[in-house]
Coordinates of C-alpha atoms and ligand atoms in Angstrom, one line a residue:
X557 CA 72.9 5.2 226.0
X558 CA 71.0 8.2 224.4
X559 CA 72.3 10.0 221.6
X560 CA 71.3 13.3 221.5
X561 CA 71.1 14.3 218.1
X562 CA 70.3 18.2 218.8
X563 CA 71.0 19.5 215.1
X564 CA 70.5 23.4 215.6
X565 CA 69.6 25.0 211.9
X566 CA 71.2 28.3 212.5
X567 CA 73.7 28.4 210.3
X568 CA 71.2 27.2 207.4
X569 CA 71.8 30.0 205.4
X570 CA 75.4 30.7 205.1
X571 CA 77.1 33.1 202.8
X572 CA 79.5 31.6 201.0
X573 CA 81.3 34.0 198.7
X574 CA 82.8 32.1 196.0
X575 CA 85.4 33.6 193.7
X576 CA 82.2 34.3 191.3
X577 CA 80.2 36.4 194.1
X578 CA 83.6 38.9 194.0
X579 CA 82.9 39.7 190.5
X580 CA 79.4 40.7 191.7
X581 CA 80.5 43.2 193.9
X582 CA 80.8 46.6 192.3
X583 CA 81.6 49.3 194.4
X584 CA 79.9 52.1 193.2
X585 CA 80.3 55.7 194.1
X586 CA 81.7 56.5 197.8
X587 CA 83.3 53.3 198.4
X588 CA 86.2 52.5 195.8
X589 CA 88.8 50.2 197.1
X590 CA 90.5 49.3 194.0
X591 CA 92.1 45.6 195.5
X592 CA 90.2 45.8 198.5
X593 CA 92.0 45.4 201.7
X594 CA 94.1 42.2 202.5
X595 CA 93.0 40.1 205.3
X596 CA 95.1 40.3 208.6
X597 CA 94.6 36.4 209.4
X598 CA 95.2 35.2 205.6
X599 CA 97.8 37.6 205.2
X600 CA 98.6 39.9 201.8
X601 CA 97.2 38.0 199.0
X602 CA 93.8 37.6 200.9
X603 CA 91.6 40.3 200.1
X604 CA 88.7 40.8 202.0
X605 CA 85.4 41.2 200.3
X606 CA 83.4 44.7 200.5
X607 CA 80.0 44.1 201.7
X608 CA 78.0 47.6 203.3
X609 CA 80.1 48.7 205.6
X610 CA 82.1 45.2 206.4
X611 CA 84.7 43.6 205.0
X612 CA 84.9 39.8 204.8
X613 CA 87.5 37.0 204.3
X614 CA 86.0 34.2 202.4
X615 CA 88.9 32.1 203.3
X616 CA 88.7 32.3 207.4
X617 CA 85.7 34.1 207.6
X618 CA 87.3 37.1 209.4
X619 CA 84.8 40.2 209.5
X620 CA 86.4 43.7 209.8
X621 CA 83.9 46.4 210.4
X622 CA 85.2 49.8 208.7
X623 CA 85.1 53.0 211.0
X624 CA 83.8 56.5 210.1
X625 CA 86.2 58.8 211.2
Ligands
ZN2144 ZN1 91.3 35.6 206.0

């Protein structure tokens, strides 16, 4: 019996944004989202982080791209 032990690294470096990474983020200028939005998954309570353009749950790792209307 052969055990295939295929270990892919490609999810090596993963973002984990811990309650201290929120602090880091300062939105500065343009982008002010006082509370951020809440995540659709988590529900209200659940904010989801501002990073660029994206906005990330750190809880289910739900990724909302924002739109430029
Ligand atoms: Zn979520």
């Amino acid at each position: 019996m052969a055990i295939k032990s295929k270990v892919k690294g490609k999810k090596k470096h993963k973002n984990k944004p811990t309650s201290k990474k929120y602090k880091k983020y300062k939105i500065e200028g343009e982008k002010i989202v006082s509370k951020g939005r809440a995540c659709p998954r988590c529900g209200p309570g659940i904010f989801l982080a501002q990073a660029g353009n994206r906005s990330y749950c750190g809880k289910c790792h739900f990724t909302e791209f924002e739109r430029k209307d």
